[in-house]
Amino acid sequence: MIKIEDVHFTYPNGVEALSGVNLEVQDGEFLAIMGQNGAGKTTLVKHINGLLKPIRGTVVVDDLETTKVSVATLARKVGFVFQNPDHQLFSETVEEEVSFALRNFGFNEAAVNERVNWALNLLDLAEYRKVSPFMLSGGERKRVALASVLAWDPKIVILDEPTIGQDNQQKERLRQFILQLNNLGKTVIIVTHDIEFVAECKPRVVLMSQGKIIAQGAAEKILTDPDLVSQASVVLPQITQLFVSLRNEGFPTEVIDVNEAAEILLERISDSR
Amino acid sequence: MSMFDGFKFRSVSSTIHKMDPRAKFIYVCVLFCVAVMFSQLIPLLILFIVQTPLIFIARVQKEWLRSMKGSAMFAIVIFLMNILSLYFYGSYESLSVIVERALALTLRFMVLIESFSVFFLTTSPDLLGLALEQSRVPYELCFAFTTAVRFVPVLAEEAQTIMDAQKARGLELEGGNFVKKIRNYIPILIPLIVNAIRRSLELAETMESRAWGATQNRTNLYVLKMGRKDLYLVLFSFAILAVSVYVITYIQIPNVTHLLRI
């Protein structure tokens, strides 16, 4: 469980990024953190694996207070996939890249082999095993970065802007994959601007603005509230926009799912016939 | 890294900021030569003190202090190394002379940091490029130089992100012996270099698509002109140089240790 209590954080250049954030994340939960640029989303999640330490307040991950343990200790529990895979890829082959963290954590050779195979198969990268990560396409590099984190099987997985630079097909695969991870019992936290992606995943949504959490709750509730969403400089999902503009015709506005929308519309059509 | 804060341009409006970069460059060169000429405590102390008014005139004392604090670590290393090497390999009469000499060499380092600070804190990279251009350095080289300076903060920020990303994968940068420590930095250097190369290729493409180098004879909106204040700085610099040459040839500089004994 992650417990964030009254966390304040100011960067050395004087920018106050978090001012009094409280958040609790249960084991096995799926959470999306949204908000405009500079709202403090990435700063907040960097507190969970201890890359940043709060100036005031506490962050506790599985009974470990982040100020009292090293990033490496926390990293064993918290896998963090950075936005840009090019900020971490450095090995000669995909296989070595994926085994980097395992060796850092002191896994033995047999375990390293087993975990690398597992992660490569999970992300459909087995054929690139001996290829240089620098020769791969953007989407593939992103998958290598993901595999290199999932390889050590962390309990909590944090993905910073996972959908940036991904085509639709990749996004859909990513969505399936995230849901699969969540079904395996992992806590998944994504930081994103991509409201359509969140609308399709339906996680618990945390909305941030100016270093504070301004709302949290089920995706259907948060993403369909025009006032809240505009406070965080996010645009309503397209399906919701449609239903909000049909509000006067007696349609519900809390719709974010395409299938649900289709059902409501079909019902109305058959009624009017 | 705070040592480098003293080398980052800080935009304040001051007399020193408005000076011709060429004049300031002459000043830095002179100070560099003079600091290297002397290895006694007294002249280096004078050089250090003579420069401090410039920092206050330029209103960059906060940054300067930070760079002094940042370089303290290096200064201590230089001091200790000198004490050790002078003690074991030098032939000096007493420990106090050795300490004085080590102090002087450390102070030389601080004088260099100080003068470079004054230069870089008060000279914008654009002006520096302009100065190079008007000293007939080919434009391609000037551009490469200003671009390199311009991208230093970007690279520093990127290095921090890369360090975070690798730490998140269990890399521990501290600890281990010297060789291990260097090896620890490979996962940081490779992405940094690869990204820098990639960025430079992208920059070249975007520049070419905006017609870089289309005209042969470039003109500039601003033209640098040496004013009276600039001339004073140049004269001041040469005065320091002349006095130093005179002192080093004709005057025997006493040790503080000897003076105190009298």
CSV table of C-alpha atoms in Angstrom, one decimal, chain A:
chain,number,residue,atom,x,y,z
A,1,MET,CA,0.0,0.0,0.0
A,2,ILE,CA,1.2,3.5,-0.8
A,3,LYS,CA,0.4,6.3,1.7
A,4,ILE,CA,1.2,9.9,0.8
A,5,GLU,CA,0.5,12.3,3.6
A,6,ASP,CA,0.7,16.1,3.3
A,7,VAL,CA,3.6,16.0,0.9
A,8,HIS,CA,5.3,19.3,0.0
A,9,PHE,CA,8.1,19.6,-2.5
A,10,THR,CA,10.0,22.5,-3.9
A,11,TYR,CA,12.7,22.1,-6.6
A,12,PRO,CA,16.1,23.7,-5.9
A,13,ASN,CA,15.3,26.4,-8.4
A,14,GLY,CA,12.4,27.5,-6.2
A,15,VAL,CA,9.5,26.1,-8.1
A,16,GLU,CA,7.0,24.7,-5.7
A,17,ALA,CA,5.8,21.5,-7.4
A,18,LEU,CA,3.7,19.9,-4.7
A,19,SER,CA,1.8,21.7,-1.9
A,20,GLY,CA,0.1,19.4,0.5
A,21,VAL,CA,-0.7,16.2,-1.4
A,22,ASN,CA,-2.6,13.4,0.3
A,23,LEU,CA,-3.2,10.1,-1.5
A,24,GLU,CA,-3.7,6.5,-0.6
A,25,VAL,CA,-3.3,3.7,-3.1
A,26,GLN,CA,-4.4,0.1,-2.2
A,27,ASP,CA,-2.6,-3.0,-3.3
A,28,GLY,CA,-3.7,-4.1,-6.8
A,29,GLU,CA,-5.3,-0.8,-7.6
A,30,PHE,CA,-5.2,0.8,-11.1
A,31,LEU,CA,-4.8,4.5,-10.9
A,32,ALA,CA,-4.4,7.3,-13.5
A,33,ILE,CA,-2.9,10.7,-12.5
A,34,MET,CA,-4.0,13.5,-14.9
A,35,GLY,CA,-3.5,17.2,-15.1
A,36,GLN,CA,-1.9,19.9,-17.2
A,37,ASN,CA,1.8,20.3,-17.8
A,38,GLY,CA,3.5,21.4,-14.6
A,39,ALA,CA,0.7,20.2,-12.3
A,40,GLY,CA,3.1,18.0,-10.4
A,41,LYS,CA,2.1,14.6,-11.7
A,42,THR,CA,5.6,13.3,-12.4
A,43,THR,CA,7.0,15.0,-9.3
A,44,LEU,CA,4.4,13.1,-7.3
A,45,VAL,CA,5.2,9.7,-8.7
A,46,LYS,CA,8.9,10.2,-8.4
A,47,HIS,CA,8.2,10.4,-4.6
A,48,ILE,CA,6.9,6.8,-4.7
A,49,ASN,CA,10.2,5.2,-5.6
A,50,GLY,CA,12.2,7.7,-3.6
A,51,LEU,CA,13.9,9.6,-6.5
A,52,LEU,CA,12.5,12.7,-4.8
A,53,LYS,CA,12.1,13.0,-1.1
A,54,PRO,CA,9.4,15.2,0.4
A,55,ILE,CA,10.4,18.5,2.1
A,56,ARG,CA,7.5,18.1,4.4
A,57,GLY,CA,5.1,15.2,5.0
A,58,THR,CA,5.7,11.5,4.5
A,59,VAL,CA,5.5,8.9,1.7
A,60,VAL,CA,5.2,5.3,3.0
A,61,VAL,CA,5.4,2.4,0.5
A,62,ASP,CA,4.7,-1.0,2.1
A,63,ASP,CA,5.6,0.2,5.6
A,64,LEU,CA,8.9,1.7,4.3
A,65,GLU,CA,9.3,5.4,4.7
A,66,THR,CA,10.9,6.7,1.5
A,67,THR,CA,13.2,9.1,3.3
A,68,LYS,CA,14.8,6.2,5.3
A,69,VAL,CA,15.7,3.8,2.5
A,70,SER,CA,17.7,4.0,-0.8
A,71,VAL,CA,16.1,4.3,-4.2
A,72,ALA,CA,17.6,0.9,-5.0
A,73,THR,CA,15.7,-0.7,-2.1
A,74,LEU,CA,12.4,0.9,-3.1
A,75,ALA,CA,13.0,0.1,-6.8
A,76,ARG,CA,12.8,-3.6,-5.9
A,77,LYS,CA,9.1,-3.0,-5.1
A,78,VAL,CA,8.4,0.0,-7.4
A,79,GLY,CA,9.1,-0.3,-11.1
A,80,PHE,CA,9.2,3.0,-12.8
A,81,VAL,CA,9.1,3.3,-16.6
A,82,PHE,CA,10.2,6.7,-17.8
A,83,GLN,CA,8.5,8.6,-20.6
A,84,ASN,CA,11.4,8.5,-23.0
A,85,PRO,CA,13.0,5.1,-23.5
A,86,ASP,CA,16.1,6.8,-24.9
A,87,HIS,CA,16.9,8.0,-21.4
A,88,GLN,CA,17.7,4.5,-20.3
A,89,LEU,CA,18.7,2.3,-23.2
A,90,PHE,CA,22.5,1.8,-23.3
A,91,SER,CA,23.3,-1.9,-23.8
A,92,GLU,CA,24.6,-3.7,-26.9
A,93,THR,CA,21.6,-6.1,-27.1
A,94,VAL,CA,18.0,-6.1,-26.0
A,95,GLU,CA,18.8,-9.1,-23.8
A,96,GLU,CA,21.5,-7.3,-21.9
A,97,GLU,CA,19.3,-4.3,-21.5
A,98,VAL,CA,16.6,-6.3,-19.9
A,99,SER,CA,19.0,-8.1,-17.6
A,100,PHE,CA,20.6,-4.8,-16.4
A,101,ALA,CA,18.3,-4.3,-13.4
A,102,LEU,CA,18.3,-8.0,-12.6
A,103,ARG,CA,22.1,-7.9,-12.2
A,104,ASN,CA,21.9,-4.7,-10.2
A,105,PHE,CA,19.5,-6.5,-7.8
A,106,GLY,CA,21.9,-9.5,-7.5
A,107,PHE,CA,19.7,-12.2,-9.2
A,108,ASN,CA,21.7,-15.3,-9.9
A,109,GLU,CA,22.5,-16.3,-13.5
A,110,ALA,CA,19.8,-18.9,-13.8
A,111,ALA,CA,17.2,-16.5,-12.4
A,112,VAL,CA,18.4,-13.7,-14.7
A,113,ASN,CA,17.9,-16.0,-17.8
A,114,GLU,CA,14.5,-17.1,-16.7
A,115,ARG,CA,13.3,-13.6,-16.0
A,116,VAL,CA,14.7,-12.2,-19.2
A,117,ASN,CA,12.9,-14.9,-21.2
A,118,TRP,CA,9.7,-14.2,-19.3
A,119,ALA,CA,9.8,-10.5,-19.9
A,120,LEU,CA,10.8,-10.8,-23.6
A,121,ASN,CA,7.9,-13.1,-24.3
A,122,LEU,CA,5.5,-11.0,-22.3
A,123,LEU,CA,6.2,-8.0,-24.5
A,124,ASP,CA,6.6,-9.9,-27.8
A,125,LEU,CA,10.3,-9.1,-28.1
A,126,ALA,CA,11.9,-12.6,-28.2
A,127,GLU,CA,12.9,-12.2,-31.9
A,128,TYR,CA,14.9,-9.1,-31.0
A,129,ARG,CA,16.9,-10.7,-28.2
A,130,LYS,CA,20.3,-10.2,-29.9
A,131,VAL,CA,19.5,-7.0,-31.7
A,132,SER,CA,20.8,-3.6,-30.5
A,133,PRO,CA,18.1,-1.6,-28.9
A,134,PHE,CA,19.2,1.5,-30.9
A,135,MET,CA,18.2,-0.3,-34.1
A,136,LEU,CA,14.6,-0.7,-33.0
A,137,SER,CA,11.6,1.5,-33.8
A,138,GLY,CA,10.2,4.0,-31.3
A,139,GLY,CA,7.4,1.7,-30.2
A,140,GLU,CA,9.7,-1.3,-29.9
A,141,ARG,CA,12.2,0.7,-27.8
A,142,LYS,CA,9.4,1.7,-25.5
A,143,ARG,CA,8.5,-2.0,-25.1
A,144,VAL,CA,12.2,-2.8,-24.3
A,145,ALA,CA,12.2,-0.2,-21.6
A,146,LEU,CA,9.0,-1.7,-20.2
A,147,ALA,CA,10.4,-5.2,-20.4
A,148,SER,CA,13.6,-4.1,-18.6
A,149,VAL,CA,11.4,-2.9,-15.7
A,150,LEU,CA,8.9,-5.7,-15.5
A,151,ALA,CA,11.7,-8.2,-15.6
A,152,TRP,CA,12.2,-8.0,-11.8
A,153,ASP,CA,8.5,-8.4,-11.2
A,154,PRO,CA,7.9,-5.3,-9.1
A,155,LYS,CA,4.7,-5.1,-7.1
A,156,ILE,CA,4.0,-1.6,-8.1
A,157,VAL,CA,4.4,-0.4,-11.7
A,158,ILE,CA,4.5,3.3,-12.6
A,159,LEU,CA,4.2,4.3,-16.2
A,160,ASP,CA,5.0,8.0,-17.1
A,161,GLU,CA,3.2,9.0,-20.3
A,162,PRO,CA,3.0,5.5,-21.7
A,163,THR,CA,1.0,6.4,-24.8
A,164,ILE,CA,3.2,9.2,-26.2
A,165,GLY,CA,4.5,8.4,-29.7
A,166,GLN,CA,2.5,5.2,-29.9
A,167,ASP,CA,0.1,4.5,-32.8
A,168,ASN,CA,-3.4,3.3,-32.2
A,169,GLN,CA,-2.6,-0.4,-32.5
A,170,GLN,CA,0.3,-0.1,-30.0
A,171,LYS,CA,-1.9,1.9,-27.7
A,172,GLU,CA,-4.6,-0.9,-27.7
A,173,ARG,CA,-1.9,-3.5,-27.1
A,174,LEU,CA,-0.6,-1.3,-24.2
A,175,ARG,CA,-4.1,-1.1,-22.8
A,176,GLN,CA,-4.6,-4.8,-22.9
A,177,PHE,CA,-1.2,-5.3,-21.3
A,178,ILE,CA,-1.8,-2.8,-18.5
A,179,LEU,CA,-5.1,-4.5,-17.7
A,180,GLN,CA,-3.3,-7.9,-17.7
A,181,LEU,CA,-0.7,-6.6,-15.3
A,182,ASN,CA,-3.5,-5.3,-13.0
A,183,ASN,CA,-5.2,-8.6,-13.2
A,184,LEU,CA,-2.0,-10.3,-12.1
A,185,GLY,CA,-2.5,-8.3,-8.8
A,186,LYS,CA,0.0,-5.5,-9.5
A,187,THR,CA,-0.7,-1.9,-8.5
A,188,VAL,CA,-0.5,0.1,-11.7
A,189,ILE,CA,-0.1,3.9,-11.8
A,190,ILE,CA,-0.1,5.8,-15.0
A,191,VAL,CA,0.7,9.4,-15.5
A,192,THR,CA,-0.9,10.7,-18.7
A,193,HIS,CA,-2.5,13.5,-20.7
A,194,ASP,CA,-4.3,11.0,-22.9
A,195,ILE,CA,-7.9,11.3,-21.8
A,196,GLU,CA,-9.2,8.9,-24.5
A,197,PHE,CA,-6.8,6.2,-23.3
A,198,VAL,CA,-7.9,6.7,-19.7
A,199,ALA,CA,-11.6,6.6,-20.7
A,200,GLU,CA,-11.0,3.2,-22.3
A,201,CYS,CA,-9.1,1.8,-19.3
A,202,LYS,CA,-11.5,3.1,-16.6
A,203,PRO,CA,-9.1,3.3,-13.7
A,204,ARG,CA,-9.5,5.4,-10.6
A,205,VAL,CA,-8.6,8.9,-11.7
A,206,VAL,CA,-6.6,11.5,-9.7
A,207,LEU,CA,-6.9,15.0,-11.1
A,208,MET,CA,-4.0,17.4,-10.2
A,209,SER,CA,-3.6,21.1,-10.7
A,210,GLN,CA,-0.9,23.4,-9.4
A,211,GLY,CA,0.7,20.9,-7.1
A,212,LYS,CA,-2.6,19.8,-5.5
A,213,ILE,CA,-5.0,17.0,-6.0
A,214,ILE,CA,-8.3,18.7,-7.0
A,215,ALA,CA,-10.4,15.5,-7.4
A,216,GLN,CA,-10.3,11.8,-7.3
A,217,GLY,CA,-12.7,9.0,-8.0
A,218,ALA,CA,-14.0,6.6,-10.6
A,219,ALA,CA,-13.2,7.6,-14.2
A,220,GLU,CA,-16.9,7.8,-15.1
A,221,LYS,CA,-17.4,10.4,-12.4
A,222,ILE,CA,-14.3,12.5,-12.9
A,223,LEU,CA,-13.9,12.5,-16.6
A,224,THR,CA,-17.5,13.5,-17.2
A,225,ASP,CA,-17.5,16.6,-15.0
A,226,PRO,CA,-16.8,19.6,-17.4
A,227,ASP,CA,-15.9,22.0,-14.6
A,228,LEU,CA,-13.3,19.7,-12.9
A,229,VAL,CA,-11.8,18.6,-16.2
A,230,SER,CA,-11.4,22.2,-17.4
A,231,GLN,CA,-9.8,23.2,-14.1
A,232,ALA,CA,-7.1,20.6,-14.9
A,233,SER,CA,-6.8,21.9,-18.5
A,234,VAL,CA,-8.0,18.5,-19.8
A,235,VAL,CA,-10.7,18.2,-22.5
A,236,LEU,CA,-13.7,15.8,-22.0
A,237,PRO,CA,-13.5,12.5,-23.8
A,238,GLN,CA,-15.1,12.8,-27.3
A,239,ILE,CA,-17.9,10.4,-26.4
A,240,THR,CA,-18.7,12.5,-23.3
A,241,GLN,CA,-18.6,15.7,-25.3
A,242,LEU,CA,-21.3,14.1,-27.6
A,243,PHE,CA,-23.5,13.2,-24.7
A,244,VAL,CA,-23.0,16.5,-22.9
A,245,SER,CA,-24.2,18.3,-26.0
A,246,LEU,CA,-27.2,15.9,-26.2
A,247,ARG,CA,-28.0,16.6,-22.5
A,248,ASN,CA,-31.2,18.6,-23.4
A,249,GLU,CA,-32.6,15.6,-25.3
A,250,GLY,CA,-32.6,13.7,-22.0
A,251,PHE,CA,-29.4,11.7,-22.5
A,252,PRO,CA,-27.2,10.9,-19.5
A,253,THR,CA,-23.9,12.7,-19.4
A,254,GLU,CA,-21.8,10.2,-17.4
A,255,VAL,CA,-20.8,8.2,-20.5
A,256,ILE,CA,-17.1,7.5,-21.4
A,257,ASP,CA,-17.4,4.1,-23.0
A,258,VAL,CA,-18.0,3.6,-26.7
A,259,ASN,CA,-20.0,0.4,-26.2
A,260,GLU,CA,-22.1,1.9,-23.5
A,261,ALA,CA,-22.8,4.9,-25.7
A,262,ALA,CA,-23.8,2.6,-28.6
A,263,GLU,CA,-26.2,0.8,-26.4
A,264,ILE,CA,-27.9,4.0,-25.1
A,265,LEU,CA,-28.2,5.3,-28.7
A,266,LEU,CA,-29.6,2.0,-30.0
A,267,GLU,CA,-32.1,1.9,-27.2
A,268,ARG,CA,-33.3,5.4,-28.0
A,269,ILE,CA,-33.6,4.6,-31.8
A,270,SER,CA,-35.7,1.5,-31.1
A,271,ASP,CA,-37.9,3.4,-28.7
A,272,SER,CA,-38.6,6.1,-31.2
A,273,ARG,CA,-39.5,3.5,-33.8
